[in-house]
XYZ file of C-alpha atoms in Angstrom:
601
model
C 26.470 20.445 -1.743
C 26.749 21.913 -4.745
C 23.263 21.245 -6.767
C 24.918 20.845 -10.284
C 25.993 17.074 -8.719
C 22.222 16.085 -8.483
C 20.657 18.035 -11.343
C 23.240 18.433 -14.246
C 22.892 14.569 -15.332
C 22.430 14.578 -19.062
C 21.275 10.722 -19.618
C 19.278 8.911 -17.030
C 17.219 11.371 -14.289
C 18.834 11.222 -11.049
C 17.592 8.630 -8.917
C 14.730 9.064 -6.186
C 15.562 10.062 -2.806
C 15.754 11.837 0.076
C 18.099 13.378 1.897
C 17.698 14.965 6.003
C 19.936 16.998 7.597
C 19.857 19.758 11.296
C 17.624 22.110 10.492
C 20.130 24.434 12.401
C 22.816 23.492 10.276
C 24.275 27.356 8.634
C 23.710 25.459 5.329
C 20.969 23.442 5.435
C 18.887 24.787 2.853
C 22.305 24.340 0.508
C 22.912 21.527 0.996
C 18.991 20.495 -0.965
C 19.580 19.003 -4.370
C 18.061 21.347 -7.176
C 15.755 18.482 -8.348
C 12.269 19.092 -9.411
C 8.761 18.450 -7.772
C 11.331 18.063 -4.474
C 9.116 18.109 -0.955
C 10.740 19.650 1.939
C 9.550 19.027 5.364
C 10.396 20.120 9.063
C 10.561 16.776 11.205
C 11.193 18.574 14.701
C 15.174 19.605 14.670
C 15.178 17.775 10.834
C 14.612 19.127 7.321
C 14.128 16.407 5.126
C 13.672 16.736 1.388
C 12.503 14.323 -0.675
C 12.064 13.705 -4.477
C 10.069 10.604 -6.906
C 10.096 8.318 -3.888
C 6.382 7.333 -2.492
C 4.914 9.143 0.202
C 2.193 7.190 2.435
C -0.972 9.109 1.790
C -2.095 11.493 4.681
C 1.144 10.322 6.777
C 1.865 13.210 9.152
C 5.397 14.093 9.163
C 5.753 12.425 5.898
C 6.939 8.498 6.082
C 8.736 7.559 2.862
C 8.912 4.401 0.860
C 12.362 3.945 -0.813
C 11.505 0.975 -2.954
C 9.020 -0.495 -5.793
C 9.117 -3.741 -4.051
C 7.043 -4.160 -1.018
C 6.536 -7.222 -0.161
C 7.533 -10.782 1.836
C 7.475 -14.470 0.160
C 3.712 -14.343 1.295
C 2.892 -11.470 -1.147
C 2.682 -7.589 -0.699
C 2.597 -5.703 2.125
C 0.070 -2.895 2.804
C 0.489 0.760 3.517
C -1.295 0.486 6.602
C 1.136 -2.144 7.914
C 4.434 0.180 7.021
C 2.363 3.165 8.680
C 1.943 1.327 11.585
C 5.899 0.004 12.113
C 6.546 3.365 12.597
C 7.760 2.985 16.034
C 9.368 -0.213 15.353
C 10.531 0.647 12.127
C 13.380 -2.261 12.650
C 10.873 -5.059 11.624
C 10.587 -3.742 8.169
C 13.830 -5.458 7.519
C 12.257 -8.734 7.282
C 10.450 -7.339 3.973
C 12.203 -8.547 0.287
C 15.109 -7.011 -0.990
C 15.584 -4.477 -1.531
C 13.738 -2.711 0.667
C 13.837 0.617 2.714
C 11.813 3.524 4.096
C 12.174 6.435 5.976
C 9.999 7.878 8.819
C 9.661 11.782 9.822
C 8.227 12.187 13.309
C 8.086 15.750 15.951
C 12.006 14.763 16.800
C 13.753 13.637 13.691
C 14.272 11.195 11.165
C 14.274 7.679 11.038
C 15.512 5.435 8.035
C 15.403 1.550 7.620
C 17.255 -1.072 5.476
C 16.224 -4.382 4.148
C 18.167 -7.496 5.902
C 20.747 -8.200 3.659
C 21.717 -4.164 2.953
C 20.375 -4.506 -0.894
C 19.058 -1.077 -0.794
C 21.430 1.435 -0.367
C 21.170 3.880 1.787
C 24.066 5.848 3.835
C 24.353 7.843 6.845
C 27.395 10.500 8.011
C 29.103 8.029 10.480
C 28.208 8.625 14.431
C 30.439 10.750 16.440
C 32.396 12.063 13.988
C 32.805 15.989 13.597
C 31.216 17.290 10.332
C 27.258 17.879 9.491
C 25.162 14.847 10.374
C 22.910 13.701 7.134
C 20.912 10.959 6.084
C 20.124 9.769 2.544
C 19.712 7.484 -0.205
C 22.743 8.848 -1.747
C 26.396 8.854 -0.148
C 27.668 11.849 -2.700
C 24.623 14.003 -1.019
C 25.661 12.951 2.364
C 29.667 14.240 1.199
C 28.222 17.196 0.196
C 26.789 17.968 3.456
C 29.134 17.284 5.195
C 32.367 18.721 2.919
C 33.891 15.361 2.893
C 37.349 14.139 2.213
C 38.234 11.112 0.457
C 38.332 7.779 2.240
C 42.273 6.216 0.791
C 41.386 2.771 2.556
C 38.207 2.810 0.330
C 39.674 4.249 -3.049
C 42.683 1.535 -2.306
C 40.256 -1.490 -2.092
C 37.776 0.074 -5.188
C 41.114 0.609 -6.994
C 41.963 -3.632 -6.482
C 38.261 -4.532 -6.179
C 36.302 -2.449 -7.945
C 33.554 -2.381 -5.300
C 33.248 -1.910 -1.656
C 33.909 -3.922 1.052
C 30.928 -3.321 4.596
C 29.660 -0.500 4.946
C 32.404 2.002 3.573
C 32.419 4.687 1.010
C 35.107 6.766 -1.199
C 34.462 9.577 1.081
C 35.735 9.790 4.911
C 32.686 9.925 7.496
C 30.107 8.704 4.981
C 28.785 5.117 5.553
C 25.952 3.121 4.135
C 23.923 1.969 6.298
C 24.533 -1.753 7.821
C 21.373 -4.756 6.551
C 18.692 -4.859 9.351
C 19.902 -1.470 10.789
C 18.100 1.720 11.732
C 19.638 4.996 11.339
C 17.671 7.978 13.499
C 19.131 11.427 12.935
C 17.832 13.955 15.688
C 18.967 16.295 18.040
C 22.019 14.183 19.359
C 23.001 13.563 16.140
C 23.158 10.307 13.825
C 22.689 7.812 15.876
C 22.395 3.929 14.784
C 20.363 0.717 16.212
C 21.498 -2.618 16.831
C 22.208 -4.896 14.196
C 19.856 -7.904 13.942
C 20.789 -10.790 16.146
C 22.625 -13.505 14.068
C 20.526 -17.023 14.094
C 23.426 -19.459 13.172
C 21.803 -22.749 14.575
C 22.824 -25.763 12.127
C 20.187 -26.874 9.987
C 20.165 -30.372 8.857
C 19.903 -30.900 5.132
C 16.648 -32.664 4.722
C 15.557 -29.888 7.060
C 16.548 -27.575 5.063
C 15.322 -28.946 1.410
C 12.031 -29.006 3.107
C 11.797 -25.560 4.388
C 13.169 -24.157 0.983
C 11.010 -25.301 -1.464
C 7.911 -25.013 0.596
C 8.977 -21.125 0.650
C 9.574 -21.367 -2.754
C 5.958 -22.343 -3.967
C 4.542 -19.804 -1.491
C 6.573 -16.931 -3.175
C 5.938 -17.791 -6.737
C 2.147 -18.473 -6.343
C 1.939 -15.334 -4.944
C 4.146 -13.209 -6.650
C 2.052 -14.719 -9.745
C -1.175 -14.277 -8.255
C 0.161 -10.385 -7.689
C 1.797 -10.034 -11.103
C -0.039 -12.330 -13.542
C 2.241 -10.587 -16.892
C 6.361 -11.232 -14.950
C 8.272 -12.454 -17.014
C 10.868 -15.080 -15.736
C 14.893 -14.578 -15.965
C 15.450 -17.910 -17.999
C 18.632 -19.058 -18.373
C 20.515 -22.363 -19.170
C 21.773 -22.266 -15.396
C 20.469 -23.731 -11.564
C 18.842 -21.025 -10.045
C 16.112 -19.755 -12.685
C 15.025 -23.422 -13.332
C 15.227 -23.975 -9.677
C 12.625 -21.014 -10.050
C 10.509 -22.630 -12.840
C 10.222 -26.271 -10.936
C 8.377 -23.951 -7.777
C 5.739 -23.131 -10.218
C 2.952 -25.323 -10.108
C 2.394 -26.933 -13.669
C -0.633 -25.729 -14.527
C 0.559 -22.373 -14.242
C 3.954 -22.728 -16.342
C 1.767 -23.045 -19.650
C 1.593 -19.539 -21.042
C 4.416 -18.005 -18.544
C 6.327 -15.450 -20.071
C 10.113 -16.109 -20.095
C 13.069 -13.854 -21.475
C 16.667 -15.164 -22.042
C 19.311 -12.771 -22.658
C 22.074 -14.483 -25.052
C 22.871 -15.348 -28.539
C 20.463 -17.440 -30.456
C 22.161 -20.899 -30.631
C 24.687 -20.427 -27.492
C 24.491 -23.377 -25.213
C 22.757 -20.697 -22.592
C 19.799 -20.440 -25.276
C 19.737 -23.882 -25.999
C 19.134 -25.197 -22.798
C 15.947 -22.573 -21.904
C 14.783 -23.169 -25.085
C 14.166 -26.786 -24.602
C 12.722 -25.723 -20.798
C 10.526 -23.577 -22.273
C 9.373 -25.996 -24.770
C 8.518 -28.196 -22.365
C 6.437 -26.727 -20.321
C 4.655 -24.282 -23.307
C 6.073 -20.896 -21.869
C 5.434 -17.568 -23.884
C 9.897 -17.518 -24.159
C 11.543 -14.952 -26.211
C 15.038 -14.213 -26.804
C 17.064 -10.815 -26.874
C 20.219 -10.478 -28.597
C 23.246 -9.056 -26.596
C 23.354 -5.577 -28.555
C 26.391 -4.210 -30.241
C 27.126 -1.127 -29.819
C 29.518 -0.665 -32.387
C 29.080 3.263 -33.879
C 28.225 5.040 -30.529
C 28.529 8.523 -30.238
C 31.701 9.308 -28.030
C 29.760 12.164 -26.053
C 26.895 10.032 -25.846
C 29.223 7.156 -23.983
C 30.389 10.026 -21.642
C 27.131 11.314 -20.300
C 26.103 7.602 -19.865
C 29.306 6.389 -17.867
C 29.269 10.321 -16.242
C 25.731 9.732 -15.225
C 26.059 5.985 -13.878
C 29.258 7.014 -11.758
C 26.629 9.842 -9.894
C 23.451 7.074 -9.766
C 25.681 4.432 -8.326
C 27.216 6.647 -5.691
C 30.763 6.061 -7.225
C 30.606 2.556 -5.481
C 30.225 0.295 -8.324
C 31.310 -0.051 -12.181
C 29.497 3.205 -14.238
C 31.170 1.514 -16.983
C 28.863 -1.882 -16.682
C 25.698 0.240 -15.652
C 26.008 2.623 -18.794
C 25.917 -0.711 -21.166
C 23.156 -2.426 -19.350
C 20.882 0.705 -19.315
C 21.884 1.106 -23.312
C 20.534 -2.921 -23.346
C 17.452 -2.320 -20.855
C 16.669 0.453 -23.081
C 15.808 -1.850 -26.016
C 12.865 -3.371 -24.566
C 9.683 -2.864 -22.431
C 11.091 -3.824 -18.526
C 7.718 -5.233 -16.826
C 7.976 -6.741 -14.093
C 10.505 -9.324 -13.762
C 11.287 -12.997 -11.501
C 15.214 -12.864 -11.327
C 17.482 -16.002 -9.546
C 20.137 -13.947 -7.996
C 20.903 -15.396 -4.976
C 21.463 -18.719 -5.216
C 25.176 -18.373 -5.187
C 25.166 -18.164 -1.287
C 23.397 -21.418 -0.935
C 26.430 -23.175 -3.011
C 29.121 -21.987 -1.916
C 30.804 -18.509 -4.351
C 34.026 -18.901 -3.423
C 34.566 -22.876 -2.579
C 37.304 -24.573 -4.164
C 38.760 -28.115 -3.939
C 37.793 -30.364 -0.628
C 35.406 -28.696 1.186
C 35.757 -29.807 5.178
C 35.869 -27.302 8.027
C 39.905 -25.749 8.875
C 41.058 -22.881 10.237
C 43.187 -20.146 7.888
C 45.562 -17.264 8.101
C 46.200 -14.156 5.789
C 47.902 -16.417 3.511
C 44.410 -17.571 2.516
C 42.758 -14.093 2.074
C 45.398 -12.905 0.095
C 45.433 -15.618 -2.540
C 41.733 -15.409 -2.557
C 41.741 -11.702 -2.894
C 44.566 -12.125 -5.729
C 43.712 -15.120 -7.797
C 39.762 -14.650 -7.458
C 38.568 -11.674 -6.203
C 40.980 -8.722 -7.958
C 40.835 -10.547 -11.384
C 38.209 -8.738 -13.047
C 37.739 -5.332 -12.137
C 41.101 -3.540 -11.002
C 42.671 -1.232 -12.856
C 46.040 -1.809 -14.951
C 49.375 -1.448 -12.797
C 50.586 1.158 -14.615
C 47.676 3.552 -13.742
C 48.099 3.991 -10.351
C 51.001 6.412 -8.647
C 53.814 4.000 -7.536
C 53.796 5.120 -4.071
C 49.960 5.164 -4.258
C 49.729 1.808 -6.034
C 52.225 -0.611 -3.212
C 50.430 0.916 -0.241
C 46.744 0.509 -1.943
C 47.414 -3.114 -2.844
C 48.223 -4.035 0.798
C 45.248 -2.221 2.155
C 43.434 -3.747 -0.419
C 44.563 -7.509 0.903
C 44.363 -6.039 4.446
C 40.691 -5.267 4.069
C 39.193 -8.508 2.735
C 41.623 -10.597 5.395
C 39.755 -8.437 8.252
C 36.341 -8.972 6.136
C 36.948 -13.123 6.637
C 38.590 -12.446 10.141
C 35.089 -10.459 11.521
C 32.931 -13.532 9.632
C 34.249 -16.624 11.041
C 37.230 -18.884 12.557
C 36.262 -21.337 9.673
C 37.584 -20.532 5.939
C 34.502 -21.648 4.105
C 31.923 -20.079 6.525
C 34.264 -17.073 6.248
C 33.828 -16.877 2.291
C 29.798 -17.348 2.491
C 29.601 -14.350 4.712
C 31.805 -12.497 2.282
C 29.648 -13.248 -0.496
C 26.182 -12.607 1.094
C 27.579 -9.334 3.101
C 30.226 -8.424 1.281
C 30.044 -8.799 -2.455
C 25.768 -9.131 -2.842
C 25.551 -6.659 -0.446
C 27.920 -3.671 -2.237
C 28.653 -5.307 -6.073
C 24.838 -6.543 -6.740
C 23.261 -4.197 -4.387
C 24.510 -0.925 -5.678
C 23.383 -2.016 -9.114
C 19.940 -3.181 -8.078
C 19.444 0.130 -6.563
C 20.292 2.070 -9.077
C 18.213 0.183 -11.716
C 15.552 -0.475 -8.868
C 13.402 2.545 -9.823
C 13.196 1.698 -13.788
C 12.076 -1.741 -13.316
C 10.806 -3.732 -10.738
C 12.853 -7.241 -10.202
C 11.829 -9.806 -7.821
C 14.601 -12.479 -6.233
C 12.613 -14.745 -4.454
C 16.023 -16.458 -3.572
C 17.102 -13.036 -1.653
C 14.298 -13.583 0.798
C 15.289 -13.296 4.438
C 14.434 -17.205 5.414
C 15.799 -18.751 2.689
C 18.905 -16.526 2.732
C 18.933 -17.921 6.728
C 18.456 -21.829 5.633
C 21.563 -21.082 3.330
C 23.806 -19.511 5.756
C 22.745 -22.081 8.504
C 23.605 -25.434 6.094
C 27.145 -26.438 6.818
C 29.236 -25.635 3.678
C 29.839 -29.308 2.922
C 26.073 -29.407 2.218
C 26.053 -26.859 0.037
C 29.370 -27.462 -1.925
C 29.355 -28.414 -5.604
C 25.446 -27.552 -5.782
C 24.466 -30.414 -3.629
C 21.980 -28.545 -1.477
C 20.436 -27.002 -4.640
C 20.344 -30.380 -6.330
C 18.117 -32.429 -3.799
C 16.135 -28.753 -3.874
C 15.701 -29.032 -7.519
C 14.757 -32.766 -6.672
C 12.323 -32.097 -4.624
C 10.781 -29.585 -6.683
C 10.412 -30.739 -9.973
C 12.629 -34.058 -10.229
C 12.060 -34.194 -14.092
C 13.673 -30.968 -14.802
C 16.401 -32.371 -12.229
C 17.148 -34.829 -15.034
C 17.999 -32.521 -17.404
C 21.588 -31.394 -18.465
C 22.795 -27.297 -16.983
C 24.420 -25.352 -19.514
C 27.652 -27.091 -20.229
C 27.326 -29.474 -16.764
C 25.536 -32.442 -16.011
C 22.010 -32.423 -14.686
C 21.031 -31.637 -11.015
C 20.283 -35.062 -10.224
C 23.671 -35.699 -10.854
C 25.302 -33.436 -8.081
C 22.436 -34.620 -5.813
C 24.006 -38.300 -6.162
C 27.520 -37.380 -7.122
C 29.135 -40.041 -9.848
C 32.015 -40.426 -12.260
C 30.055 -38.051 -14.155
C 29.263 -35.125 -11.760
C 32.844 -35.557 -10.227
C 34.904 -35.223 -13.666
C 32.644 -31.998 -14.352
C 33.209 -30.528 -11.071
C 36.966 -30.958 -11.707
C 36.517 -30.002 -15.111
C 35.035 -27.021 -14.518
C 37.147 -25.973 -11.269
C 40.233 -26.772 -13.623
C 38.855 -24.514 -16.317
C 38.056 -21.517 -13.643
C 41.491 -21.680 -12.484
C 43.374 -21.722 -15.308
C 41.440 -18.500 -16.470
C 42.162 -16.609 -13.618
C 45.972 -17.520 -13.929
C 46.260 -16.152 -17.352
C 44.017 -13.011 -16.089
C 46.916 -12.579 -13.126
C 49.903 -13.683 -15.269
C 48.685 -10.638 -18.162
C 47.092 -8.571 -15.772
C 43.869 -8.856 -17.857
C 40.542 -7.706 -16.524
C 37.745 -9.651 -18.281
C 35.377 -6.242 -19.290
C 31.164 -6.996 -18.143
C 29.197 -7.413 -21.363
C 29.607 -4.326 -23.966
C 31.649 -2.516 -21.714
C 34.657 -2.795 -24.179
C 32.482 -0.384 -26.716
C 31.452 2.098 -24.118
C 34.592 2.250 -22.786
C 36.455 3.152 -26.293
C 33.690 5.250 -26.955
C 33.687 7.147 -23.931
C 37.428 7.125 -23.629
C 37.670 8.989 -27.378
C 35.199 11.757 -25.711
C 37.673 12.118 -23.180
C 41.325 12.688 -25.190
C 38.943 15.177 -27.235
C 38.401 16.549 -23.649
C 41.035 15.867 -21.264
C 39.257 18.579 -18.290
C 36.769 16.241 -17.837
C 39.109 14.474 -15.544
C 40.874 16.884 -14.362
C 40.554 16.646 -10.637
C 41.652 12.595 -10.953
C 44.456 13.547 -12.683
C 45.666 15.900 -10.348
C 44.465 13.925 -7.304
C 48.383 12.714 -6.575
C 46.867 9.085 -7.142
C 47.284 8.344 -10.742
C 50.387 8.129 -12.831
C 51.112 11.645 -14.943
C 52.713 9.355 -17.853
C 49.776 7.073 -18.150
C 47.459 9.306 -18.470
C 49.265 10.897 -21.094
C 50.119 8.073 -23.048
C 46.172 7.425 -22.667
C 45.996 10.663 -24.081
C 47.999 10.496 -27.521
C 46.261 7.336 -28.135
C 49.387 4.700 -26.914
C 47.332 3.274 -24.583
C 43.599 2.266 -24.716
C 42.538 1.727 -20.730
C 40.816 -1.611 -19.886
C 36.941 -0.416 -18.803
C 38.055 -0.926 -15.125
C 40.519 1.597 -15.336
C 37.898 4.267 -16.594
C 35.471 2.878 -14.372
C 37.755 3.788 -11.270
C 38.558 7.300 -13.150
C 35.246 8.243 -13.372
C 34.248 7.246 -9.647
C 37.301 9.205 -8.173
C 36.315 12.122 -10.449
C 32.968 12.078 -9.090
C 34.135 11.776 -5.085
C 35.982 14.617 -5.946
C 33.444 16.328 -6.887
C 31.717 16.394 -3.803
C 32.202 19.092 -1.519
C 35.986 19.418 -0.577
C 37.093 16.266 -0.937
C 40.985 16.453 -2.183
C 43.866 13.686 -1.330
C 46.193 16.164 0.612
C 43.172 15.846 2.732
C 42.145 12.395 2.190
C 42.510 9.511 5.053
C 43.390 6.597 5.274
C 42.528 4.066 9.235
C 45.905 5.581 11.328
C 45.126 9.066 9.834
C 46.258 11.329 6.924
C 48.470 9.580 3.948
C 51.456 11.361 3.492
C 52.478 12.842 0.222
């Protein structure tokens, strides 16, 4: 792989990794990213290079942790214990995401994933000609092995703006499945069974029970660990649900952080929370980044694109990091996660039934497209029917491989699907600048979630008799613009009219997003965007190899070019990750594939 792709980032340093590949290969020593203070070592038929990831001290051949966070609900685990799973490296995956290491032994490699996938990692996909590689980056594995592009994967990044399992923009390159080992060795790449699924019903007393007793034991130690985190406050269920597991006499003094406008209903709401209970809270403005230096935009987005493994939204990354950058990052107590355990995707009467591609589609349409695919007009017309088909096709088989049931269907897509490639990509790439813990993403209670039958879990009712249970006086107090938890524990006039309020208020959004073909743009991506997009008519090479891909309309990208059009930030986002596929090795469309073979052109 060419080393310019790893080392020529202007902006953020390229992540920490590692990357293994046949020491026999003709171009194994190539195929090592130019990045500085890497290690190389021989594991048996293996070289493995690796670069700012921690090494196990005196570990001989060299076992590699790919993660700050190392730990379960019952606190942090030692180096000793990950030295000694290294012949079962497989129950590692019951640590917190995200979580992943890498072990070096006389006859290979051997790499590990967290349970839920949150830590990316990819492998080159068994069986398949081309050079075998692991590594913590999907454009190095391309690069070893000259990949082409994937066309089923650029058609559903293209609609989605993420990925769906375990694929990538580039044919032969997977990441690896949650729970799974990857060993590369003499045979090859060669992949261990996925976890057994534990989908017993759990009653929901059982389950309230369970939750919050795993709850306190994660935030008492996490605390006892890191004294100085600072809790993710916010107006909303799952960081208060986070607050009411911390014992009262250690709230007093907690440092809190909400990220909003002063005076926004958000603010409002931790403010009084915090108030309460006497925590240290602060709040940070949502910058502007009005003024930004076009170039400056370009090397961010350019650099985000490489760091999330052209997978995710550079466009989003680039104004977060510009946000992050503001203030110190500590260590942090986040509430992603709770989503799964009420239901993402419900809407209207939840009861169990059976469903048919009709279903997918209008999920994929009305819900799931909405906010990050690029403008019609962008794509190739040929390019752009065929893609939005696929696109449909793919999230259909997604709920088909889940379950029979629609809403047991969706959860699956939420916690394997969309946490697993939109949140996780993200979290890895940020995962080495700060350390975040999701107590909410831990293995058992993502298990008591998944195991609650969704008409326990719909309209926050599991999470209400949790918050109950927890802390009932914070349960009596208003969400952010809903009623209080104790509410949806009970149900009422008054939960019931915001429920439909709020479901009425969703919908029509997303109707006028489909009916203008609007995208709504994440938080300052609207400025980067223009900012990065005036960099590039001042520059049109810099996408030269999209443009010429056979994928994008010729007229568009002219009229983007005088200045007729001004792209949405999804549209650049997609640029920008094609661009950077492209990049890798000799990945081209009149080689690219799609399931049933090459796409015609």
């Amino acid at each position: 792989m060419p080393s310019s792709l790893s080392s020529d980032v202007r902006g953020p340093a390229p992540l920490p990794g590692f990357l293994a590949v046949p020491l026999a290969a003709p171009d194994a020593q190539a195929a090592m990213p130019a990045v500085p203070a890497a290690r190389v070592a021989a594991c048996g038929p293996v070289l493995a290079c690796s670069w700012g990831v921690g090494r196990l001290d005196g570990a001989q051949p060299p076992v590699l942790v790919l993660s700050r966070v190392v730990r379960t609900a019952r606190g942090p685990v030692s180096a000793a214990a990950i030295e000694s799973a290294r012949s079962f490296p497989a129950a590692l995956s019951a640590l917190a995401p995200p979580f992943g290491a890498a072990f070096g032994d006389g006859a290979g490699v051997t790499m590990v994933a967290d349970s839920m996938g949150l830590r990316q990692l990819y492998h080159s996909a068994p069986g398949r000609p081309g050079a075998a590689a692991l590594s913590t980056s999907a454009l190095l594995v391309g690069g070893a092995r000259q990949a082409d592009l994937d066309l089923t994967a650029v058609a559903v990044q293209a609609h989605l703006g993420w990925q769906l399992g375990q694929r990538t923009l580039l044919d032969g390159v997977e990441k690896l499945a949650p729970g799974v080992t990857a060993r590369l060795d003499a045979r090859g790449v060669v992949l261990g069974p996925e976890p057994e699924a534990h989908d017993e019903p759990v009653a929901p007393g059982v389950a309230v029970h369970r939750a919050a007793a795993l709850l306190r034991t994660s935030l008492e130690a996490l605390l006892d660990e890191h004294p100085d985190a600072v809790l993710q406050l916010t107006g909303g269920q799952d960081s208060r649900l986070l607050l009411s597991a911390i014992p009262p006499s250690r709230r007093k003094g907690l440092s809190a952080m909400t990220l909003g406008v002063p005076g926004s209903d958000d603010v409002v709401v931790a403010r009084r929370l915090a108030a309460m209970h006497g925590l240290d809270h602060e709040v940070r403005d949502l910058p502007r980044f009005d003024g930004l230096d076009p170039a400056e935009a370009w090397e961010l987005c350019r650099a985000a694109a490489v760091q999330l493994d052209a997978s995710a939204d550079p466009i989003a990354l680039a104004a977060l990091s510009l946000a992050e950058d503001r203030f110190d990052q500590g260590v942090r107590i986040s509430g992603l996660g709770g989503e799964v355990a009420r239901g993402f995707y419900y809407v209207g009467h939840v009861h169990d039934r059976l469903y048919s591609s009709r279903d997918a589609i209008r999920l994929a349409r009305w819900r799931m497209f909405a906010n990050e695919s690029v403008e019609p007009a962008l794509l190739a017309p040929e390019f752009a029917e065929w893609s939005l088909t696929t696109a449909e096709a793919a999230v259909h088989n997604a709920l088909r491989d889940a379950s029979d049931e629609w809403f047991r269907a969706t959860d699956v897509l939420y916690l394997r699907h969309r946490m697993q490639r939109w949140a996780g990509v993200t979290e890895t790439a940020v995962a080495s600048r700060r350390t975040v813990l999701n107590p909410m993403l831990d293995p058992t209670f993502l298990d008591i979630a998944m195991r609650l039958a969704p008409a326990d879990k719909a309209h926050s009712r599991f999470l209400a008799h949790l918050q109950l249970a927890l802390d009932p006086e914070l349960a009596r107090i208003p969400l952010e613009g809903r009623p209080a938890p104790v509410q949806y524990a009970h149900g009422g006039p008054a939960a019931a009219t915001s429920l439909a309020l709020s479901s009425g208020r969703k919908a029509t959004r997303k109707i006028a997003q489909r009916i203008r073909h609007e995208a709504r743009p994440p938080a300052g991506g609207t400025a980067v965007a223009r900012a990065a997009v005036e960099h590039w008519r001042r520059h049109p090479e810099l996408l030269s190899r999209a443009a010429g891909s056979g994928l994008v309309r010729a007229s568009w990208l002219e009229a983007v070019g005088t200045g007729r059009i001004q792209p949405r930030p999804s549209s650049l986002a997609f640029l920008l990750n094609l661009e950077t596929a492209l990049q890798v090795g000799r990945a081209h469309p009149a080689r690219a594939r799609n399931d049933e073979g090459v796409l015609m052109r």
